[in-house]
mmCIF file of C-alpha atoms and ligand atoms in Angstrom:
data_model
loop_
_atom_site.group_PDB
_atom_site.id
_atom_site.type_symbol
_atom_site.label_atom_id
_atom_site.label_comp_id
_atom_site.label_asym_id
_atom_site.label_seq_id
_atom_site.Cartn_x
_atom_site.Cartn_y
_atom_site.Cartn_z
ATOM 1 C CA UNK A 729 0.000 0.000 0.000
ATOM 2 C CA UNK A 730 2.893 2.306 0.983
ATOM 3 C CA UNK A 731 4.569 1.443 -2.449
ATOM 4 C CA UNK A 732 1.545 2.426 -3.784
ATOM 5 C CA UNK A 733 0.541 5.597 -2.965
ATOM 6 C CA UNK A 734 4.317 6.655 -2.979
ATOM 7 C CA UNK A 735 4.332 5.816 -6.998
ATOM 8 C CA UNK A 736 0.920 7.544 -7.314
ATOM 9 C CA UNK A 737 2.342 11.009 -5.520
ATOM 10 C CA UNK A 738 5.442 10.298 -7.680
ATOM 11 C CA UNK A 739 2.966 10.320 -11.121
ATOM 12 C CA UNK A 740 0.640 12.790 -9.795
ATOM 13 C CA UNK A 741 3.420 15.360 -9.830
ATOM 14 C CA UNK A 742 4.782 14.504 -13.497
ATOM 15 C CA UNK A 743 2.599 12.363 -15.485
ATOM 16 C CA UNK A 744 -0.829 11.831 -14.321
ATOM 17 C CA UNK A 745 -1.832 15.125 -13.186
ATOM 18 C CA UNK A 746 -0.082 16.936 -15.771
ATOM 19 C CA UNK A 747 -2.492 15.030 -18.466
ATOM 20 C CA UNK A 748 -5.638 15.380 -16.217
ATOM 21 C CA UNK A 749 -5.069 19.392 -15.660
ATOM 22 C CA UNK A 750 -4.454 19.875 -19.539
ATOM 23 C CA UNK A 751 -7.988 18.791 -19.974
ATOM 24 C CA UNK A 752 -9.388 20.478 -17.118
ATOM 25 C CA UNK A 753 -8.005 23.444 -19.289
ATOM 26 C CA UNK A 754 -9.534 22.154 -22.617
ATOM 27 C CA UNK A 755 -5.972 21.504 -24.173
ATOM 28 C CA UNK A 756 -7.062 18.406 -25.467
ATOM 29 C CA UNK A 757 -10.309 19.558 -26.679
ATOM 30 C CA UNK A 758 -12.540 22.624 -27.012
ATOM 31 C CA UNK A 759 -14.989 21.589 -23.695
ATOM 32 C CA UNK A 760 -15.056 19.147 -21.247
ATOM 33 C CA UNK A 761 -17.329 21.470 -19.001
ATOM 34 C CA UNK A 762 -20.534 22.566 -20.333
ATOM 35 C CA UNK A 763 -21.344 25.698 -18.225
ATOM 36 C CA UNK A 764 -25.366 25.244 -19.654
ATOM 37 C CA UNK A 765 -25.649 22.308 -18.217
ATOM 38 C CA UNK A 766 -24.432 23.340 -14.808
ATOM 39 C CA UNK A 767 -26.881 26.312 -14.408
ATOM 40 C CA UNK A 768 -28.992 24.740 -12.077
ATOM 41 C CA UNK A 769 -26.563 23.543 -9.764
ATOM 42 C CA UNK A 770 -24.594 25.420 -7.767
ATOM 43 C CA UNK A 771 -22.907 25.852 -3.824
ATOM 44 C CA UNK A 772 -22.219 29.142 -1.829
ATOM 45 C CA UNK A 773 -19.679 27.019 0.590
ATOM 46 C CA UNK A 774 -15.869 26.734 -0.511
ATOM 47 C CA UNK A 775 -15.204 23.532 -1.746
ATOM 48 C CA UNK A 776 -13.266 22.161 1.561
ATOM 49 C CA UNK A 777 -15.886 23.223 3.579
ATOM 50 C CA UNK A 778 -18.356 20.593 1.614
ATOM 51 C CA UNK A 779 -19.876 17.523 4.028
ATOM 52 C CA UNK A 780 -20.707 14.582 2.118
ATOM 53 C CA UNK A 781 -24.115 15.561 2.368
ATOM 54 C CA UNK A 782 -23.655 18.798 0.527
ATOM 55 C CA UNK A 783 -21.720 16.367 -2.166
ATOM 56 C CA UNK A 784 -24.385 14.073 -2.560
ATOM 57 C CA UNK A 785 -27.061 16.930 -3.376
ATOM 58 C CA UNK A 786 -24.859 18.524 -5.638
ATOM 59 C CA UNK A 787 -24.598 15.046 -7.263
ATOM 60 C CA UNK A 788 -28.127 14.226 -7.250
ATOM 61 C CA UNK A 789 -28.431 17.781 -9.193
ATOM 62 C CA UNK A 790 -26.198 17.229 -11.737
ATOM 63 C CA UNK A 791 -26.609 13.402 -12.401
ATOM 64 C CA UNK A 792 -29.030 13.293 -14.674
ATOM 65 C CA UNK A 793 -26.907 15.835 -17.251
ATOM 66 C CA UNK A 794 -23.670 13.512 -16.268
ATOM 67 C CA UNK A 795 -25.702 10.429 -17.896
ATOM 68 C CA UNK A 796 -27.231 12.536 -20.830
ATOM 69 C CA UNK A 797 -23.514 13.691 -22.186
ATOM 70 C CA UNK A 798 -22.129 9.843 -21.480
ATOM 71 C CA UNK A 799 -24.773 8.464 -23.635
ATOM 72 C CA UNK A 800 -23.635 10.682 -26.535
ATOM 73 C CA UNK A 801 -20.293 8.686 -26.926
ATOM 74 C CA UNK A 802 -22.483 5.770 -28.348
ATOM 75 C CA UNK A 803 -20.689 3.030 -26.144
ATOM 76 C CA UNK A 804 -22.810 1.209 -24.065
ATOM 77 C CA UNK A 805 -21.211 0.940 -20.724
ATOM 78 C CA UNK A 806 -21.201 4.428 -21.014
ATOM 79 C CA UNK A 807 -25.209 4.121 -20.498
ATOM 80 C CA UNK A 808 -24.738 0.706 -18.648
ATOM 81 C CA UNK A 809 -22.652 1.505 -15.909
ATOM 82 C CA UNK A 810 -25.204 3.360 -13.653
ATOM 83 C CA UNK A 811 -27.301 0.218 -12.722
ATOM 84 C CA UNK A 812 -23.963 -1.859 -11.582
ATOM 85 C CA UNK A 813 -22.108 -1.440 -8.155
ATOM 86 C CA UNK A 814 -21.237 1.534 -6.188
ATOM 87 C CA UNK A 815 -18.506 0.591 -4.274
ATOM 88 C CA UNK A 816 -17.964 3.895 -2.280
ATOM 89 C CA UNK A 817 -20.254 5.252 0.430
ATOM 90 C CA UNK A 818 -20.553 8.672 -0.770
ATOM 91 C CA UNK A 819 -19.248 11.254 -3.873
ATOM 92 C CA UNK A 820 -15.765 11.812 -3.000
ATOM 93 C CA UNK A 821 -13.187 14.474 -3.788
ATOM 94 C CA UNK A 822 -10.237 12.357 -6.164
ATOM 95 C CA UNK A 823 -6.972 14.219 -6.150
ATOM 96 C CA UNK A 824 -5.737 11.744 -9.018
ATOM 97 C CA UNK A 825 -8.398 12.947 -11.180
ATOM 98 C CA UNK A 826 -8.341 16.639 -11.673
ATOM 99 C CA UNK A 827 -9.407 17.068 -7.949
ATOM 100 C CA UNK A 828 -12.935 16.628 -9.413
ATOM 101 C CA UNK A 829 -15.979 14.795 -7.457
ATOM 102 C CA UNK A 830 -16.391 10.878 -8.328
ATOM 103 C CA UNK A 831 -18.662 8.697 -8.186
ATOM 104 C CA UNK A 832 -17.506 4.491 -8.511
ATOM 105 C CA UNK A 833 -18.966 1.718 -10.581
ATOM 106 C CA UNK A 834 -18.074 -1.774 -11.074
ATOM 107 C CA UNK A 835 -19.798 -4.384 -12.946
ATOM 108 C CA UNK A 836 -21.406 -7.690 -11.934
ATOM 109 C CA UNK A 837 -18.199 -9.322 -13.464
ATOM 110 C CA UNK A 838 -15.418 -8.029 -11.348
ATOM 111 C CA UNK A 839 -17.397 -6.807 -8.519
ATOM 112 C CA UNK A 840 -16.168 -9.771 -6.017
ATOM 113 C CA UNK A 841 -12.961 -9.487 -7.190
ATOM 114 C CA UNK A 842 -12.869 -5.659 -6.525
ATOM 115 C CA UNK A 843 -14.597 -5.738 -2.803
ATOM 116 C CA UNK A 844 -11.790 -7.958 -1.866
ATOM 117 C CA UNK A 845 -9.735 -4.347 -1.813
ATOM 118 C CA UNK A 846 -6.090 -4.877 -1.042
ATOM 119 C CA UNK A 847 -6.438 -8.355 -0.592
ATOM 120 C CA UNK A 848 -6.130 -8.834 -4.632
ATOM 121 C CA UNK A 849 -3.786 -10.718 -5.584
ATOM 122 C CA UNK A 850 -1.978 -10.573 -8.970
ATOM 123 C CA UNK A 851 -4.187 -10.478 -12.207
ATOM 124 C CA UNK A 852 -6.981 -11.563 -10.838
ATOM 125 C CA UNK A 853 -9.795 -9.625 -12.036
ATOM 126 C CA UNK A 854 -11.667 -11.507 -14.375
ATOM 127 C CA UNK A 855 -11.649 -10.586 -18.302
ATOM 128 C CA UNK A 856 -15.402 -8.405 -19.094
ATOM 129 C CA UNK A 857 -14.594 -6.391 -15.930
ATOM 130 C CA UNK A 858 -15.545 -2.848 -16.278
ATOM 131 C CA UNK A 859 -14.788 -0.374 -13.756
ATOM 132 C CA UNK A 860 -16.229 3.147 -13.909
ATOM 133 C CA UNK A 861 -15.913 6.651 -12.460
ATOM 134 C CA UNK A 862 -18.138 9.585 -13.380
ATOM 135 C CA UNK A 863 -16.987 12.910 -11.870
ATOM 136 C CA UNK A 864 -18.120 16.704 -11.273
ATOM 137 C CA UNK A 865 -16.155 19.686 -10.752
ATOM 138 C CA UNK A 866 -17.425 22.537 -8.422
ATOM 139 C CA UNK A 867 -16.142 26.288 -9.654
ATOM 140 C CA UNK A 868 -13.884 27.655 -7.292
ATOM 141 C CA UNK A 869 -15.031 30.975 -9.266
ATOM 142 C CA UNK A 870 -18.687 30.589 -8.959
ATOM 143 C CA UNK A 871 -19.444 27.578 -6.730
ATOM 144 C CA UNK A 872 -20.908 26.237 -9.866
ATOM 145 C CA UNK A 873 -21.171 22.664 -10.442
ATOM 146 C CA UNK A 874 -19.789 21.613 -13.824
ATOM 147 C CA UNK A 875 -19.950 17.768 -15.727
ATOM 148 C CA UNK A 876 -16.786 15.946 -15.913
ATOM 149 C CA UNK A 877 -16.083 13.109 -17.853
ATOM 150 C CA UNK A 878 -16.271 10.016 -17.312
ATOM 151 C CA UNK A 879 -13.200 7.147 -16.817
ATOM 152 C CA UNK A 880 -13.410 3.318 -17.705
ATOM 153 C CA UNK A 881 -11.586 0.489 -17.513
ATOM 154 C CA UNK A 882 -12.104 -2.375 -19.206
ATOM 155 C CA UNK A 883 -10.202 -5.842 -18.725
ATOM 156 C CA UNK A 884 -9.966 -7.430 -22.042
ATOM 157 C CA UNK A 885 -8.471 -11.108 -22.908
ATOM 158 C CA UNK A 886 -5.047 -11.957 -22.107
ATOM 159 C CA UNK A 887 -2.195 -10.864 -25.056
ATOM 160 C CA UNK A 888 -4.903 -8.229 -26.378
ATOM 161 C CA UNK A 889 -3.233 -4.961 -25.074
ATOM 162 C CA UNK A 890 -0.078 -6.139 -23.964
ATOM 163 C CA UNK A 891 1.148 -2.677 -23.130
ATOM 164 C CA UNK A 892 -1.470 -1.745 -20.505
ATOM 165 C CA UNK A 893 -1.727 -5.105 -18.744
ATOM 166 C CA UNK A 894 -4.539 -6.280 -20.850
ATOM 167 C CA UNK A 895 -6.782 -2.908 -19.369
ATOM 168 C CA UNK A 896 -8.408 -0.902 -22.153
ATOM 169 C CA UNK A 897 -8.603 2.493 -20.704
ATOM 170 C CA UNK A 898 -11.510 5.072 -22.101
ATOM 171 C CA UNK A 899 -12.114 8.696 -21.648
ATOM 172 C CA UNK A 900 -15.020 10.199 -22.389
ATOM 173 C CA UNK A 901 -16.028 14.114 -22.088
ATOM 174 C CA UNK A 902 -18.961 15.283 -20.360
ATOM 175 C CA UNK A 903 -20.804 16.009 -23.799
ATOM 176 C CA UNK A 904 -19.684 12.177 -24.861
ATOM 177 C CA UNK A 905 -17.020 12.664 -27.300
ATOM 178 C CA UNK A 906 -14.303 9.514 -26.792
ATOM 179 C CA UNK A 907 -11.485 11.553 -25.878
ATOM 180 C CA UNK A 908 -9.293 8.945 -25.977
ATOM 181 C CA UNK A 909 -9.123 4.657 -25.828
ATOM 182 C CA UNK A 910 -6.477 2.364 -25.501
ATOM 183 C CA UNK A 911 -6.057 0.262 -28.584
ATOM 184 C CA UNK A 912 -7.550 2.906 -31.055
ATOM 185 C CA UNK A 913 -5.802 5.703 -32.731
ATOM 186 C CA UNK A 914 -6.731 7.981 -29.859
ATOM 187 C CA UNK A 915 -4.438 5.716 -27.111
ATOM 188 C CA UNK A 916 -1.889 8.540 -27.133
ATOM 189 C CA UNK A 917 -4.006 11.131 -25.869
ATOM 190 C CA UNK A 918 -4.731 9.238 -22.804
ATOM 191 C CA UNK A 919 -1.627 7.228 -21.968
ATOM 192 C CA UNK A 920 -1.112 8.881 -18.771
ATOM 193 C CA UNK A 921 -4.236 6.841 -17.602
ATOM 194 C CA UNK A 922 -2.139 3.119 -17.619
ATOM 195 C CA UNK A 923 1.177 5.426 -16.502
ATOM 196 C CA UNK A 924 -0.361 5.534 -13.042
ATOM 197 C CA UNK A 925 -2.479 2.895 -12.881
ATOM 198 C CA UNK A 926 0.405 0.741 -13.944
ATOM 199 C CA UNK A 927 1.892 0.686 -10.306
ATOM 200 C CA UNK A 928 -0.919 -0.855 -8.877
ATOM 201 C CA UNK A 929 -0.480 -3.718 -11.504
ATOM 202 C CA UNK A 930 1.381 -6.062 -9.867
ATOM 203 C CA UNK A 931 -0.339 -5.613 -6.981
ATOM 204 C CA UNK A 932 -3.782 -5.282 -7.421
ATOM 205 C CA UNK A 933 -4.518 -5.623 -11.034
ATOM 206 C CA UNK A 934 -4.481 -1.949 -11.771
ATOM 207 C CA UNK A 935 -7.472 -1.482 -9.244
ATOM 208 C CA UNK A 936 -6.681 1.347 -6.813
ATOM 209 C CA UNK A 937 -10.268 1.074 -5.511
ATOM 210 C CA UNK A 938 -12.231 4.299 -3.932
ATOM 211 C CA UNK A 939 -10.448 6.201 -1.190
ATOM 212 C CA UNK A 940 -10.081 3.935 2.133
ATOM 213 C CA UNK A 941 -12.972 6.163 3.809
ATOM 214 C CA UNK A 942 -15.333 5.610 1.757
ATOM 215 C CA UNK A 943 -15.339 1.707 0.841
ATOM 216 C CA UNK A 944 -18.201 -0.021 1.144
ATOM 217 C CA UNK A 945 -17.467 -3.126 2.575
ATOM 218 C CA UNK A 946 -16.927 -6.357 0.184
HETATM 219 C C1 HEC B 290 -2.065 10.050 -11.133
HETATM 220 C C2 HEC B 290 -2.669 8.765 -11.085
HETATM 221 C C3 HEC B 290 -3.869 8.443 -11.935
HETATM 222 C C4 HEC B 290 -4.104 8.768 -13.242
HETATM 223 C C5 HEC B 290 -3.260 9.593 -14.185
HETATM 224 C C6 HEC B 290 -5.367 8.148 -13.610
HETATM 225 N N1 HEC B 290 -5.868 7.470 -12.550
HETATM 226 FE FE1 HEC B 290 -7.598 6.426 -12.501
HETATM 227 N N2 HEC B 290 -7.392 6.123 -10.504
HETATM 228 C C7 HEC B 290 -6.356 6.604 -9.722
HETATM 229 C C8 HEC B 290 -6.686 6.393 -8.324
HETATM 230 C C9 HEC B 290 -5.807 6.757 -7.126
HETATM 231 C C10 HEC B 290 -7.965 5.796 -8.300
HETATM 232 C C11 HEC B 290 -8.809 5.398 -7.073
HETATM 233 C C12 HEC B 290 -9.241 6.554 -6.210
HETATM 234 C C13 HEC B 290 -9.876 7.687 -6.925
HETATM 235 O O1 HEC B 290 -10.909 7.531 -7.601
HETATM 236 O O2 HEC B 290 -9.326 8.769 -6.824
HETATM 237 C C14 HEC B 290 -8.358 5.609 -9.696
HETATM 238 C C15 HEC B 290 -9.516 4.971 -10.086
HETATM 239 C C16 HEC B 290 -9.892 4.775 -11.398
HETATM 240 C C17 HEC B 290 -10.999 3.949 -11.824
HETATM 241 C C18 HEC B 290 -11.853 3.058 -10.927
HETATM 242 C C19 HEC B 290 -11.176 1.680 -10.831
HETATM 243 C C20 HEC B 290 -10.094 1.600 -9.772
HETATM 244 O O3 HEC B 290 -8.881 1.690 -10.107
HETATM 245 O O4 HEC B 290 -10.450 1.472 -8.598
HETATM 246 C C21 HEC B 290 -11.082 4.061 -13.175
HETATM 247 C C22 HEC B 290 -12.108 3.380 -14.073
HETATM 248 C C23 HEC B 290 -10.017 4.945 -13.600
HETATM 249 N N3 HEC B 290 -9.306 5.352 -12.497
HETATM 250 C C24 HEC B 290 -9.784 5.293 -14.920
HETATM 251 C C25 HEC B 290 -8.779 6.160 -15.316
HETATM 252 C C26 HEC B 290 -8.612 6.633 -16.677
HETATM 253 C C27 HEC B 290 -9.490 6.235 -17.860
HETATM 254 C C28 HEC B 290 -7.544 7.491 -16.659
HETATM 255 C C29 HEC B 290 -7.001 8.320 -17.784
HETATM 256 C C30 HEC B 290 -7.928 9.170 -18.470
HETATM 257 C C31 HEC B 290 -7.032 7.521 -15.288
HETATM 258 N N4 HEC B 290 -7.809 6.709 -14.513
HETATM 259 C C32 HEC B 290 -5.935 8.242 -14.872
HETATM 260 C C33 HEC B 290 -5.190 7.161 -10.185
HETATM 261 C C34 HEC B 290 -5.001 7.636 -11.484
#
């Protein structure tokens, strides 16, 4: 676990956060915040100051627009993914993922594997798992609440992506363009994804699971 979080502070300052902060400010494309959509939902309270509680309504606001821009991408988990498994308690606050809001989802395939936590052992989700994150940013400007995209990862059959440990990773922007995918010609745009997640590989298959305070017990 140590090892782990070490290498993801050590990617966070170069890699990983680099990539994630160039979208944040639309370097990779022209919006991945739709301020229409976020009219509606807003907070006067500074982001630090928000409970869970205030999380969770500013979720429930904006979830319905999260699922509307997903859909656009075309790919179905990117509709599916909201009736599968939330393994966190509440929204959370990811600092690996542009500091935005996020919201957990695994599939009925690798869910057993996945509540098992840091008691994976090596490669042991099962191929058709599909993990997914939806996210939110709140304004530090405006307190207004603002789509993110969405992050998946999909375990596909041994010797298929040999470079990302057999994960194909997708991003998809909050008005459902497919940002980027491993294995299409897109995969360079998002190869930062498998650059961090690639330390908990050995480990854990990848998985770095939903912070440890808000894990809902497997
Ligand atoms: C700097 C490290 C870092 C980068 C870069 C990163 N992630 Fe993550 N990822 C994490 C951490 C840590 C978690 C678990 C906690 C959280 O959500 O913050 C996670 C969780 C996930 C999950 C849920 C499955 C799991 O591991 O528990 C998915 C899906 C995911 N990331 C997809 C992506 C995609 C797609 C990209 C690239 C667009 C990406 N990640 C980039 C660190 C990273």
């Amino acid at each position: 676990m140590t090892k782990k979080l070490a290498a993801i502070a050590v990617f966070g300052a170069t890699l990983g956060v680099a990539g994630l902060t160039g979208i944040e400010t639309g370097s990779y494309a022209p919006s991945l915040t739709s301020p229409a959509h976020a009219a509606a939902c807003e907070t006067k309270k500074a982001k630090d100051d928000l409970t869970d509680a205030d999380a969770t309504a500013l979720y429930d606001c904006i979830k319905d627009k999260l699922a509307e821009g997903y859909k656009g991408s075309g790919l179905e988990e990117a509709t599916a993914f909201r009736s599968w498994f939330v393994p966190n308690t509440n929204t959370f606050v990811s600092p690996t993922h542009g500091k935005r809001f996020v919201q957990h989802y695994i599939n009925d395939i690798g869910k057993e594997a996945y509540l098992k936590y840091d008691d994976v052992d090596k490669n042991v989700m099962p191929v058709g798992t599909i993990a997914a994150k939806e996210s939110f940013a709140v304004s530090k400007k405006d307190g207004k609440v603002r789509p993110g995209p969405l992050f998946l990862m999909e375990k596909v059959a041994a010797g298929t992506l040999p470079d990302t440990g057999d994960w194909k990773y997708t991003l998809i922007s909050p008005k459902g363009k497919i940002i980027g995918q491993t294995g299409t010609e897109s995969e360079k745009k998002i190869k930062f994804c498998h650059g961090c997640h690639q330390n908990a590989l050995e480990d854990y298959d990848a998985m770095f699971f939903p912070d440890v305070d808000y894990r809902v017990e497997g």
